[in-house]
């Protein structure tokens, strides 16, 4: 697993409660080996099911019907094949780090084990107690000992990363130009996610005692007329205050983060697609017809470089370490797959 995803993976386990259907005992049938170290079917299924949960979240797959894994495609591949390939990448990446950590004499201290136990206890409580956690282990097809070993493996990998980030010259040789470039890219990414917009909403309406009905076709035509006037140079705010059916309090604009669930998805996607100061076309939602204008953020609160310099350096080091793992250590590993077993896993 590359970049921040490997760091976040264990934390993502809490998303997986109640997701999986599975068997009631651990299956140790070998699926593949990494430098001679076998990975059993139960252990691989654990990684695969967690990867499926992450992919379902990222790709917005409706997994209430398990057949979606065979019917949906991601990058022109079946979703299940994408999940299996990524799960293999995760296991191989993890094991080569654990193997290297042990080769270099790293061990887990008493304090490390206390930290692991604390992490495990957090999971147990998240799942609703030991009995529910035991049921989750059954659905993952692993024993509690195997779960403990996986947490220990991630601790080994974490300690190895800390060692290389502290000692490896190739990772630590960072110029001021590289720090500035990384800061700028992180700032740009944050600005892409943060959105500030104003909009004009024209709604179809039922007739009232004081107003005539507005049909859907009439609302769309009115929105198009207003958009044409904006494109001809009329002031957006003036037309918004005159015609928008949104409440007056909305005239100051909305600040939100892309995909944070605050707004209807069609509105969110259209706003995110705009450049700053760009006006959208007509955007239809179940509220009516919107004309959206994206504006500069009211307050760009991204911290100054001098206050987060150490954090930026740590990000660069972490990315360099992950690149080393992915491009040097993983390709050098010997992975032998039991094809019949691997192909039978869904």
mmCIF file of C-alpha atoms in Angstrom:
data_model
loop_
_atom_site.group_PDB
_atom_site.id
_atom_site.type_symbol
_atom_site.label_atom_id
_atom_site.label_comp_id
_atom_site.label_asym_id
_atom_site.label_seq_id
_atom_site.Cartn_x
_atom_site.Cartn_y
_atom_site.Cartn_z
ATOM 1 C CA UNK A 1 0.000 0.000 0.000
ATOM 2 C CA UNK A 2 1.433 3.366 -0.956
ATOM 3 C CA UNK A 3 1.634 6.741 0.720
ATOM 4 C CA UNK A 4 -0.802 7.771 3.395
ATOM 5 C CA UNK A 5 -3.099 4.809 2.754
ATOM 6 C CA UNK A 6 -0.782 2.357 4.441
ATOM 7 C CA UNK A 7 -0.559 4.584 7.495
ATOM 8 C CA UNK A 8 -4.347 4.979 7.573
ATOM 9 C CA UNK A 9 -5.200 1.346 6.880
ATOM 10 C CA UNK A 10 -5.416 0.057 10.428
ATOM 11 C CA UNK A 11 -7.533 3.040 11.430
ATOM 12 C CA UNK A 12 -9.871 2.250 8.547
ATOM 13 C CA UNK A 13 -10.713 -1.115 10.084
ATOM 14 C CA UNK A 14 -13.353 0.585 12.222
ATOM 15 C CA UNK A 15 -15.305 1.282 9.033
ATOM 16 C CA UNK A 16 -15.743 -2.408 8.437
ATOM 17 C CA UNK A 17 -18.012 -3.393 11.312
ATOM 18 C CA UNK A 18 -20.861 -5.602 10.146
ATOM 19 C CA UNK A 19 -19.819 -5.479 6.512
ATOM 20 C CA UNK A 20 -18.617 -8.972 5.941
ATOM 21 C CA UNK A 21 -20.239 -12.359 5.661
ATOM 22 C CA UNK A 22 -17.826 -15.169 6.331
ATOM 23 C CA UNK A 23 -17.065 -18.530 7.802
ATOM 24 C CA UNK A 24 -16.614 -19.413 11.435
ATOM 25 C CA UNK A 25 -13.050 -20.721 11.527
ATOM 26 C CA UNK A 26 -9.642 -19.640 10.300
ATOM 27 C CA UNK A 27 -8.491 -21.095 6.982
ATOM 28 C CA UNK A 28 -4.715 -21.584 6.817
ATOM 29 C CA UNK A 29 -4.607 -22.831 3.217
ATOM 30 C CA UNK A 30 -1.692 -21.004 1.558
ATOM 31 C CA UNK A 31 -2.623 -18.356 -0.993
ATOM 32 C CA UNK A 32 0.875 -17.063 -1.734
ATOM 33 C CA UNK A 33 4.251 -16.615 -0.083
ATOM 34 C CA UNK A 34 6.551 -13.611 0.252
ATOM 35 C CA UNK A 35 10.234 -14.524 0.396
ATOM 36 C CA UNK A 36 9.167 -17.941 1.610
ATOM 37 C CA UNK A 37 6.735 -16.671 4.279
ATOM 38 C CA UNK A 38 3.286 -18.144 3.685
ATOM 39 C CA UNK A 39 0.090 -16.101 3.698
ATOM 40 C CA UNK A 40 -2.935 -18.224 4.583
ATOM 41 C CA UNK A 41 -6.374 -17.944 3.061
ATOM 42 C CA UNK A 42 -7.915 -16.591 6.244
ATOM 43 C CA UNK A 43 -5.247 -13.923 6.665
ATOM 44 C CA UNK A 44 -5.521 -12.870 3.021
ATOM 45 C CA UNK A 45 -9.332 -12.775 3.262
ATOM 46 C CA UNK A 46 -8.961 -10.379 6.190
ATOM 47 C CA UNK A 47 -6.862 -7.996 4.063
ATOM 48 C CA UNK A 48 -9.152 -8.456 1.069
ATOM 49 C CA UNK A 49 -12.368 -7.679 2.937
ATOM 50 C CA UNK A 50 -10.881 -4.528 4.418
ATOM 51 C CA UNK A 51 -9.643 -3.494 0.979
ATOM 52 C CA UNK A 52 -13.111 -4.101 -0.451
ATOM 53 C CA UNK A 53 -14.560 -1.836 2.222
ATOM 54 C CA UNK A 54 -12.108 0.933 1.317
ATOM 55 C CA UNK A 55 -12.745 0.559 -2.419
ATOM 56 C CA UNK A 56 -16.500 0.552 -1.893
ATOM 57 C CA UNK A 57 -16.193 3.806 0.037
ATOM 58 C CA UNK A 58 -13.837 5.468 -2.440
ATOM 59 C CA UNK A 59 -15.736 4.308 -5.545
ATOM 60 C CA UNK A 60 -19.221 4.691 -4.047
ATOM 61 C CA UNK A 61 -20.113 1.056 -4.738
ATOM 62 C CA UNK A 62 -23.412 -0.251 -3.411
ATOM 63 C CA UNK A 63 -22.270 -3.502 -1.801
ATOM 64 C CA UNK A 64 -25.658 -4.549 -0.448
ATOM 65 C CA UNK A 65 -25.619 -6.913 -3.422
ATOM 66 C CA UNK A 66 -22.347 -8.868 -3.336
ATOM 67 C CA UNK A 67 -22.581 -9.497 -7.090
ATOM 68 C CA UNK A 68 -21.481 -5.892 -7.632
ATOM 69 C CA UNK A 69 -17.893 -7.065 -7.189
ATOM 70 C CA UNK A 70 -18.221 -9.173 -10.349
ATOM 71 C CA UNK A 71 -20.300 -6.698 -12.339
ATOM 72 C CA UNK A 72 -18.772 -3.310 -11.499
ATOM 73 C CA UNK A 73 -15.569 -2.206 -13.198
ATOM 74 C CA UNK A 74 -12.773 0.047 -11.968
ATOM 75 C CA UNK A 75 -10.207 1.157 -14.546
ATOM 76 C CA UNK A 76 -11.555 -1.448 -16.978
ATOM 77 C CA UNK A 77 -11.104 -4.301 -14.515
ATOM 78 C CA UNK A 78 -13.645 -6.166 -12.424
ATOM 79 C CA UNK A 79 -13.928 -4.570 -9.015
ATOM 80 C CA UNK A 80 -13.123 -7.866 -7.299
ATOM 81 C CA UNK A 81 -9.900 -8.228 -9.296
ATOM 82 C CA UNK A 82 -8.869 -4.680 -8.394
ATOM 83 C CA UNK A 83 -9.536 -5.409 -4.719
ATOM 84 C CA UNK A 84 -7.582 -8.685 -4.795
ATOM 85 C CA UNK A 85 -4.592 -7.107 -6.565
ATOM 86 C CA UNK A 86 -4.489 -4.221 -4.102
ATOM 87 C CA UNK A 87 -4.840 -6.580 -1.145
ATOM 88 C CA UNK A 88 -1.853 -8.557 -2.431
ATOM 89 C CA UNK A 89 0.117 -5.309 -2.759
ATOM 90 C CA UNK A 90 -0.752 -4.472 0.841
ATOM 91 C CA UNK A 91 0.345 -7.837 2.202
ATOM 92 C CA UNK A 92 3.571 -7.925 0.200
ATOM 93 C CA UNK A 93 4.448 -4.351 1.193
ATOM 94 C CA UNK A 94 3.776 -5.084 4.847
ATOM 95 C CA UNK A 95 5.667 -8.379 4.971
ATOM 96 C CA UNK A 96 8.797 -7.106 3.209
ATOM 97 C CA UNK A 97 8.963 -4.307 5.779
ATOM 98 C CA UNK A 98 8.487 -6.703 8.684
ATOM 99 C CA UNK A 99 11.141 -9.027 7.281
ATOM 100 C CA UNK A 100 13.570 -6.142 6.786
ATOM 101 C CA UNK A 101 12.849 -4.795 10.276
ATOM 102 C CA UNK A 102 13.747 -8.155 11.815
ATOM 103 C CA UNK A 103 16.833 -8.475 9.598
ATOM 104 C CA UNK A 104 18.008 -5.118 10.940
ATOM 105 C CA UNK A 105 17.499 -6.245 14.524
ATOM 106 C CA UNK A 106 14.393 -4.253 15.387
ATOM 107 C CA UNK A 107 12.293 -5.748 18.160
ATOM 108 C CA UNK A 108 9.053 -4.866 19.882
ATOM 109 C CA UNK A 109 9.608 -3.449 23.332
ATOM 110 C CA UNK A 110 7.326 -3.725 26.317
ATOM 111 C CA UNK A 111 6.116 -0.196 25.593
ATOM 112 C CA UNK A 112 5.410 -1.193 21.977
ATOM 113 C CA UNK A 113 3.309 -4.101 23.164
ATOM 114 C CA UNK A 114 1.406 -1.849 25.544
ATOM 115 C CA UNK A 115 0.658 0.471 22.639
ATOM 116 C CA UNK A 116 -0.522 -2.480 20.532
ATOM 117 C CA UNK A 117 -2.743 -3.707 23.364
ATOM 118 C CA UNK A 118 -4.219 -0.239 23.773
ATOM 119 C CA UNK A 119 -4.917 -0.094 20.034
ATOM 120 C CA UNK A 120 -6.550 -3.514 20.140
ATOM 121 C CA UNK A 121 -8.711 -2.524 23.107
ATOM 122 C CA UNK A 122 -9.879 0.490 21.142
ATOM 123 C CA UNK A 123 -10.989 -1.825 18.322
ATOM 124 C CA UNK A 124 -12.755 -4.154 20.759
ATOM 125 C CA UNK A 125 -14.705 -1.253 22.235
ATOM 126 C CA UNK A 126 -15.455 0.097 18.757
ATOM 127 C CA UNK A 127 -16.993 -3.252 17.845
ATOM 128 C CA UNK A 128 -19.170 -3.220 20.970
ATOM 129 C CA UNK A 129 -17.192 -5.428 23.331
ATOM 130 C CA UNK A 130 -15.312 -8.717 23.297
ATOM 131 C CA UNK A 131 -18.235 -10.898 22.175
ATOM 132 C CA UNK A 132 -18.974 -8.712 19.166
ATOM 133 C CA UNK A 133 -15.263 -8.498 18.404
ATOM 134 C CA UNK A 134 -15.050 -12.297 18.447
ATOM 135 C CA UNK A 135 -17.884 -12.468 15.936
ATOM 136 C CA UNK A 136 -16.059 -9.982 13.751
ATOM 137 C CA UNK A 137 -12.948 -12.147 13.860
ATOM 138 C CA UNK A 138 -15.039 -15.089 12.666
ATOM 139 C CA UNK A 139 -16.362 -13.060 9.753
ATOM 140 C CA UNK A 140 -12.786 -12.092 8.891
ATOM 141 C CA UNK A 141 -11.879 -15.791 9.020
ATOM 142 C CA UNK A 142 -8.989 -15.221 11.404
ATOM 143 C CA UNK A 143 -8.178 -16.038 15.005
ATOM 144 C CA UNK A 144 -7.509 -13.447 17.675
ATOM 145 C CA UNK A 145 -3.853 -14.491 17.669
ATOM 146 C CA UNK A 146 -3.626 -13.728 13.958
ATOM 147 C CA UNK A 147 -5.245 -10.335 14.507
ATOM 148 C CA UNK A 148 -2.657 -9.650 17.217
ATOM 149 C CA UNK A 149 0.139 -10.671 14.842
ATOM 150 C CA UNK A 150 -1.161 -8.286 12.175
ATOM 151 C CA UNK A 151 -1.094 -5.407 14.671
ATOM 152 C CA UNK A 152 2.440 -6.428 15.626
ATOM 153 C CA UNK A 153 3.463 -6.512 11.953
ATOM 154 C CA UNK A 154 2.218 -2.978 11.479
ATOM 155 C CA UNK A 155 4.191 -1.923 14.525
ATOM 156 C CA UNK A 156 7.333 -3.466 13.050
ATOM 157 C CA UNK A 157 6.693 -1.597 9.793
ATOM 158 C CA UNK A 158 6.116 1.648 11.696
ATOM 159 C CA UNK A 159 9.362 1.262 13.629
ATOM 160 C CA UNK A 160 11.277 0.546 10.432
ATOM 161 C CA UNK A 161 9.831 3.654 8.818
ATOM 162 C CA UNK A 162 10.806 5.735 11.844
ATOM 163 C CA UNK A 163 14.348 4.347 11.653
ATOM 164 C CA UNK A 164 14.802 5.150 7.965
ATOM 165 C CA UNK A 165 13.210 8.570 8.293
ATOM 166 C CA UNK A 166 15.677 9.346 11.067
ATOM 167 C CA UNK A 167 18.815 7.784 9.624
ATOM 168 C CA UNK A 168 18.705 7.257 5.858
ATOM 169 C CA UNK A 169 20.656 9.967 4.050
ATOM 170 C CA UNK A 170 18.691 9.596 0.811
ATOM 171 C CA UNK A 171 15.456 10.216 2.695
ATOM 172 C CA UNK A 172 16.796 13.022 4.890
ATOM 173 C CA UNK A 173 18.600 15.115 2.280
ATOM 174 C CA UNK A 174 15.849 17.680 1.641
ATOM 175 C CA UNK A 175 16.425 21.103 0.101
ATOM 176 C CA UNK A 176 14.569 24.321 0.869
ATOM 177 C CA UNK A 177 13.231 24.252 -2.691
ATOM 178 C CA UNK A 178 11.715 20.799 -2.138
ATOM 179 C CA UNK A 179 10.124 21.932 1.121
ATOM 180 C CA UNK A 180 8.587 24.952 -0.591
ATOM 181 C CA UNK A 181 7.335 22.829 -3.500
ATOM 182 C CA UNK A 182 5.686 20.306 -1.172
ATOM 183 C CA UNK A 183 4.113 23.088 0.894
ATOM 184 C CA UNK A 184 2.750 24.703 -2.264
ATOM 185 C CA UNK A 185 1.304 21.418 -3.528
ATOM 186 C CA UNK A 186 -0.367 20.691 -0.169
ATOM 187 C CA UNK A 187 -1.777 24.220 -0.103
ATOM 188 C CA UNK A 188 -3.074 23.854 -3.644
ATOM 189 C CA UNK A 189 -4.702 20.519 -2.774
ATOM 190 C CA UNK A 190 -6.405 22.068 0.255
ATOM 191 C CA UNK A 191 -7.702 24.936 -1.848
ATOM 192 C CA UNK A 192 -9.116 22.487 -4.381
ATOM 193 C CA UNK A 193 -11.116 20.811 -1.639
ATOM 194 C CA UNK A 194 -12.362 24.018 0.028
ATOM 195 C CA UNK A 195 -15.160 25.722 -1.871
ATOM 196 C CA UNK A 196 -16.884 29.099 -1.495
ATOM 197 C CA UNK A 197 -19.856 29.757 -3.776
ATOM 198 C CA UNK A 198 -22.914 31.869 -4.344
ATOM 199 C CA UNK A 199 -25.840 30.636 -6.386
ATOM 200 C CA UNK A 200 -29.091 31.653 -7.969
ATOM 201 C CA UNK A 201 -31.885 29.127 -7.456
ATOM 202 C CA UNK A 202 -35.027 29.124 -9.576
ATOM 203 C CA UNK A 203 -37.619 26.697 -8.246
ATOM 204 C CA UNK A 204 -40.800 25.245 -9.738
ATOM 205 C CA UNK A 205 -43.687 26.263 -7.479
ATOM 206 C CA UNK A 206 -47.235 25.368 -6.688
ATOM 207 C CA UNK A 207 -49.794 28.172 -6.985
ATOM 208 C CA UNK A 208 -50.599 30.100 -3.810
ATOM 209 C CA UNK A 209 -53.073 32.842 -2.927
ATOM 210 C CA UNK A 210 -50.485 35.459 -3.847
ATOM 211 C CA UNK A 211 -48.333 33.788 -6.512
ATOM 212 C CA UNK A 212 -48.993 31.917 -9.730
ATOM 213 C CA UNK A 213 -47.617 28.430 -10.254
ATOM 214 C CA UNK A 214 -44.198 28.044 -11.861
ATOM 215 C CA UNK A 215 -43.833 24.879 -13.904
ATOM 216 C CA UNK A 216 -40.589 23.004 -14.236
ATOM 217 C CA UNK A 217 -40.254 24.174 -17.826
ATOM 218 C CA UNK A 218 -40.859 27.790 -16.811
ATOM 219 C CA UNK A 219 -38.288 27.567 -14.006
ATOM 220 C CA UNK A 220 -35.692 26.159 -16.383
ATOM 221 C CA UNK A 221 -36.428 28.840 -18.975
ATOM 222 C CA UNK A 222 -36.138 31.590 -16.334
ATOM 223 C CA UNK A 223 -32.806 30.204 -15.130
ATOM 224 C CA UNK A 224 -31.527 30.152 -18.710
ATOM 225 C CA UNK A 225 -32.638 33.765 -19.223
ATOM 226 C CA UNK A 226 -30.735 34.839 -16.085
ATOM 227 C CA UNK A 227 -27.648 32.875 -17.142
ATOM 228 C CA UNK A 228 -27.719 34.569 -20.541
ATOM 229 C CA UNK A 229 -27.811 37.957 -18.820
ATOM 230 C CA UNK A 230 -24.828 37.010 -16.622
ATOM 231 C CA UNK A 231 -22.893 35.839 -19.683
ATOM 232 C CA UNK A 232 -23.737 39.142 -21.343
ATOM 233 C CA UNK A 233 -22.034 41.004 -18.505
ATOM 234 C CA UNK A 234 -24.718 41.739 -15.905
ATOM 235 C CA UNK A 235 -23.736 41.545 -12.237
ATOM 236 C CA UNK A 236 -24.219 38.128 -10.634
ATOM 237 C CA UNK A 237 -24.979 39.468 -7.141
ATOM 238 C CA UNK A 238 -27.578 41.928 -8.443
ATOM 239 C CA UNK A 239 -29.430 39.208 -10.331
ATOM 240 C CA UNK A 240 -29.105 36.823 -7.372
ATOM 241 C CA UNK A 241 -30.754 39.290 -4.991
ATOM 242 C CA UNK A 242 -33.509 40.001 -7.484
ATOM 243 C CA UNK A 243 -34.401 36.514 -8.635
ATOM 244 C CA UNK A 244 -33.000 33.750 -6.412
ATOM 245 C CA UNK A 245 -35.549 31.627 -4.574
ATOM 246 C CA UNK A 246 -33.020 30.671 -1.900
ATOM 247 C CA UNK A 247 -33.408 32.416 1.434
ATOM 248 C CA UNK A 248 -31.935 35.885 1.786
ATOM 249 C CA UNK A 249 -29.373 34.652 4.318
ATOM 250 C CA UNK A 250 -27.764 32.598 1.540
ATOM 251 C CA UNK A 251 -26.774 35.735 -0.371
ATOM 252 C CA UNK A 252 -23.522 35.907 1.599
ATOM 253 C CA UNK A 253 -22.491 32.599 0.064
ATOM 254 C CA UNK A 254 -21.701 29.082 1.221
ATOM 255 C CA UNK A 255 -18.355 27.664 2.352
ATOM 256 C CA UNK A 256 -17.946 23.891 2.321
ATOM 257 C CA UNK A 257 -15.589 21.045 1.572
ATOM 258 C CA UNK A 258 -16.041 18.930 -1.531
ATOM 259 C CA UNK A 259 -18.002 15.743 -0.753
ATOM 260 C CA UNK A 260 -18.589 16.605 2.903
ATOM 261 C CA UNK A 261 -22.306 15.847 2.524
ATOM 262 C CA UNK A 262 -23.576 19.376 3.133
ATOM 263 C CA UNK A 263 -25.065 19.811 -0.318
ATOM 264 C CA UNK A 264 -26.839 17.780 -2.988
ATOM 265 C CA UNK A 265 -24.228 15.854 -4.954
ATOM 266 C CA UNK A 266 -25.065 17.482 -8.300
ATOM 267 C CA UNK A 267 -24.589 20.912 -6.738
ATOM 268 C CA UNK A 268 -21.381 19.853 -4.983
ATOM 269 C CA UNK A 269 -19.867 18.335 -8.127
ATOM 270 C CA UNK A 270 -20.743 21.319 -10.291
ATOM 271 C CA UNK A 271 -19.278 23.771 -7.772
ATOM 272 C CA UNK A 272 -16.072 21.750 -7.423
ATOM 273 C CA UNK A 273 -15.622 21.645 -11.192
ATOM 274 C CA UNK A 274 -15.570 25.449 -11.454
ATOM 275 C CA UNK A 275 -12.464 27.593 -11.451
ATOM 276 C CA UNK A 276 -12.448 30.558 -9.067
ATOM 277 C CA UNK A 277 -14.721 33.343 -10.411
ATOM 278 C CA UNK A 278 -16.228 30.986 -13.010
ATOM 279 C CA UNK A 279 -20.016 30.688 -13.416
ATOM 280 C CA UNK A 280 -21.646 27.334 -14.086
ATOM 281 C CA UNK A 281 -24.250 26.444 -16.631
ATOM 282 C CA UNK A 282 -27.716 25.406 -15.473
ATOM 283 C CA UNK A 283 -27.428 22.772 -12.719
ATOM 284 C CA UNK A 284 -30.590 20.770 -12.043
ATOM 285 C CA UNK A 285 -31.238 19.266 -8.614
ATOM 286 C CA UNK A 286 -34.399 18.184 -6.856
ATOM 287 C CA UNK A 287 -34.599 21.754 -5.503
ATOM 288 C CA UNK A 288 -34.798 23.348 -8.921
ATOM 289 C CA UNK A 289 -32.345 25.047 -11.289
ATOM 290 C CA UNK A 290 -29.102 26.557 -10.009
ATOM 291 C CA UNK A 291 -26.563 28.964 -11.458
ATOM 292 C CA UNK A 292 -23.412 28.693 -9.367
ATOM 293 C CA UNK A 293 -20.495 31.072 -9.086
ATOM 294 C CA UNK A 294 -17.325 29.926 -7.370
ATOM 295 C CA UNK A 295 -15.476 32.692 -5.522
ATOM 296 C CA UNK A 296 -12.138 32.996 -3.732
ATOM 297 C CA UNK A 297 -12.210 31.629 -0.203
ATOM 298 C CA UNK A 298 -13.262 34.225 2.319
ATOM 299 C CA UNK A 299 -10.462 33.237 4.681
ATOM 300 C CA UNK A 300 -7.537 31.191 3.452
ATOM 301 C CA UNK A 301 -6.566 29.708 6.804
ATOM 302 C CA UNK A 302 -3.830 27.411 5.492
ATOM 303 C CA UNK A 303 -0.928 27.835 7.950
ATOM 304 C CA UNK A 304 2.198 29.710 6.938
ATOM 305 C CA UNK A 305 5.182 27.577 5.955
ATOM 306 C CA UNK A 306 7.312 28.654 8.898
ATOM 307 C CA UNK A 307 4.691 27.277 11.322
ATOM 308 C CA UNK A 308 4.429 23.844 9.633
ATOM 309 C CA UNK A 309 7.920 23.401 8.221
ATOM 310 C CA UNK A 310 8.682 20.354 10.381
ATOM 311 C CA UNK A 311 5.405 18.726 9.359
ATOM 312 C CA UNK A 312 6.153 19.309 5.662
ATOM 313 C CA UNK A 313 9.570 17.718 6.115
ATOM 314 C CA UNK A 314 7.979 14.675 7.768
ATOM 315 C CA UNK A 315 5.540 14.357 4.851
ATOM 316 C CA UNK A 316 8.426 14.397 2.373
ATOM 317 C CA UNK A 317 10.351 11.807 4.383
ATOM 318 C CA UNK A 318 7.315 9.543 4.652
ATOM 319 C CA UNK A 319 6.646 9.741 0.921
ATOM 320 C CA UNK A 320 10.290 8.966 0.150
ATOM 321 C CA UNK A 321 10.199 5.984 2.473
ATOM 322 C CA UNK A 322 7.022 4.663 0.857
ATOM 323 C CA UNK A 323 8.588 5.121 -2.580
ATOM 324 C CA UNK A 324 11.611 3.130 -1.440
ATOM 325 C CA UNK A 325 9.362 0.316 -0.251
ATOM 326 C CA UNK A 326 7.247 0.300 -3.429
ATOM 327 C CA UNK A 327 10.024 0.747 -5.975
ATOM 328 C CA UNK A 328 12.977 -1.063 -4.390
ATOM 329 C CA UNK A 329 11.957 -3.564 -1.722
ATOM 330 C CA UNK A 330 8.685 -4.898 -3.105
ATOM 331 C CA UNK A 331 10.018 -5.586 -6.645
ATOM 332 C CA UNK A 332 12.972 -7.436 -5.094
ATOM 333 C CA UNK A 333 10.676 -9.771 -3.144
ATOM 334 C CA UNK A 334 9.952 -13.300 -4.334
ATOM 335 C CA UNK A 335 6.201 -13.811 -4.436
ATOM 336 C CA UNK A 336 4.904 -17.285 -5.273
ATOM 337 C CA UNK A 337 1.145 -17.525 -5.806
ATOM 338 C CA UNK A 338 -0.955 -20.654 -5.509
ATOM 339 C CA UNK A 339 -3.076 -19.753 -8.503
ATOM 340 C CA UNK A 340 -5.906 -22.212 -7.958
ATOM 341 C CA UNK A 341 -6.413 -21.059 -4.382
ATOM 342 C CA UNK A 342 -6.031 -17.369 -5.255
ATOM 343 C CA UNK A 343 -8.525 -17.589 -8.123
ATOM 344 C CA UNK A 344 -11.096 -19.294 -5.918
ATOM 345 C CA UNK A 345 -11.241 -16.349 -3.485
ATOM 346 C CA UNK A 346 -14.031 -13.834 -4.075
#
